[in-house]
Amino acid sequence: MCQHWPQCPTATADDHIAARVISAHPEQGWSLLCNGVVVFDDTGELFPDGHAVSPHRARPLTLAA
């Protein structure tokens, strides 16, 4: 899918999230990367082969009193 140089990481690469955004929809909470991965604002991901990664945000820190 990537049409520019240097090419972005593929959807199966460890750094796939570093691909360029080709379509952003912040009002809906998602963006399409040039490698075909859809990333969601809640940190979930949908891959071109149909598998998904659940949101994986870090838990907020709690302060001890």
CSV table of C-alpha atoms in Angstrom, one decimal:
chain,number,residue,atom,x,y,z
A,1,MET,CA,0.0,0.0,0.0
A,2,CYS,CA,2.8,2.4,0.8
A,3,GLN,CA,3.6,4.6,-2.2
A,4,HIS,CA,6.4,6.8,-0.8
A,5,TRP,CA,10.1,6.5,-0.2
A,6,PRO,CA,11.4,5.3,2.2
A,7,GLN,CA,8.6,2.9,2.5
A,8,CYS,CA,6.7,2.6,5.8
A,9,PRO,CA,6.9,-0.5,8.0
A,10,THR,CA,4.5,-3.3,6.9
A,11,ALA,CA,1.5,-4.2,9.0
A,12,THR,CA,3.3,-7.2,10.4
A,13,ALA,CA,6.4,-5.3,11.4
A,14,ASP,CA,7.1,-4.5,15.1
A,15,ASP,CA,7.1,-0.8,14.4
A,16,HIS,CA,3.9,-0.9,12.2
A,17,ILE,CA,2.5,2.1,14.1
A,18,ALA,CA,5.2,4.3,12.6
A,19,ALA,CA,3.6,4.2,9.2
A,20,ARG,CA,2.1,7.5,7.8
A,21,VAL,CA,-1.5,8.4,8.3
A,22,ILE,CA,-3.3,8.5,5.0
A,23,SER,CA,-6.8,9.2,6.4
A,24,ALA,CA,-7.5,10.7,9.7
A,25,HIS,CA,-11.0,10.8,11.3
A,26,PRO,CA,-10.4,12.3,14.8
A,27,GLU,CA,-14.2,13.0,15.1
A,28,GLN,CA,-14.7,9.2,15.0
A,29,GLY,CA,-11.6,8.3,16.9
A,30,TRP,CA,-9.6,6.4,14.2
A,31,SER,CA,-6.9,6.8,11.5
A,32,LEU,CA,-5.9,4.6,8.6
A,33,LEU,CA,-2.2,4.1,8.1
A,34,CYS,CA,-0.6,3.5,4.7
A,35,ASN,CA,0.2,-0.1,5.6
A,36,GLY,CA,-3.5,-0.8,6.0
A,37,VAL,CA,-3.6,-0.8,9.8
A,38,VAL,CA,-6.5,1.2,11.4
A,39,VAL,CA,-5.5,2.7,14.8
A,40,PHE,CA,-8.0,3.9,17.3
A,41,ASP,CA,-7.7,6.7,19.8
A,42,ASP,CA,-8.2,4.2,22.6
A,43,THR,CA,-5.0,2.4,21.4
A,44,GLY,CA,-6.8,-0.5,19.8
A,45,GLU,CA,-5.7,-1.6,16.3
A,46,LEU,CA,-7.3,-3.4,13.4
A,47,PHE,CA,-5.0,-5.1,10.9
A,48,PRO,CA,-5.6,-5.7,7.1
A,49,ASP,CA,-5.9,-9.5,7.7
A,50,GLY,CA,-8.9,-8.8,10.1
A,51,HIS,CA,-7.3,-9.5,13.4
A,52,ALA,CA,-7.6,-6.9,16.1
A,53,VAL,CA,-5.6,-5.8,19.1
A,54,SER,CA,-7.6,-4.6,22.1
A,55,PRO,CA,-6.9,-1.2,23.7
A,56,HIS,CA,-3.7,-1.4,25.8
A,57,ARG,CA,-3.5,1.9,27.6
A,58,ALA,CA,-1.4,2.0,30.7
A,59,ARG,CA,-3.3,2.4,33.9
A,60,PRO,CA,-3.3,5.8,35.4
A,61,LEU,CA,-0.9,6.3,38.3
A,62,THR,CA,-2.4,6.6,41.8
A,63,LEU,CA,-0.7,8.7,44.3
A,64,ALA,CA,-0.1,7.4,47.8
A,65,ALA,CA,-1.5,9.5,50.6
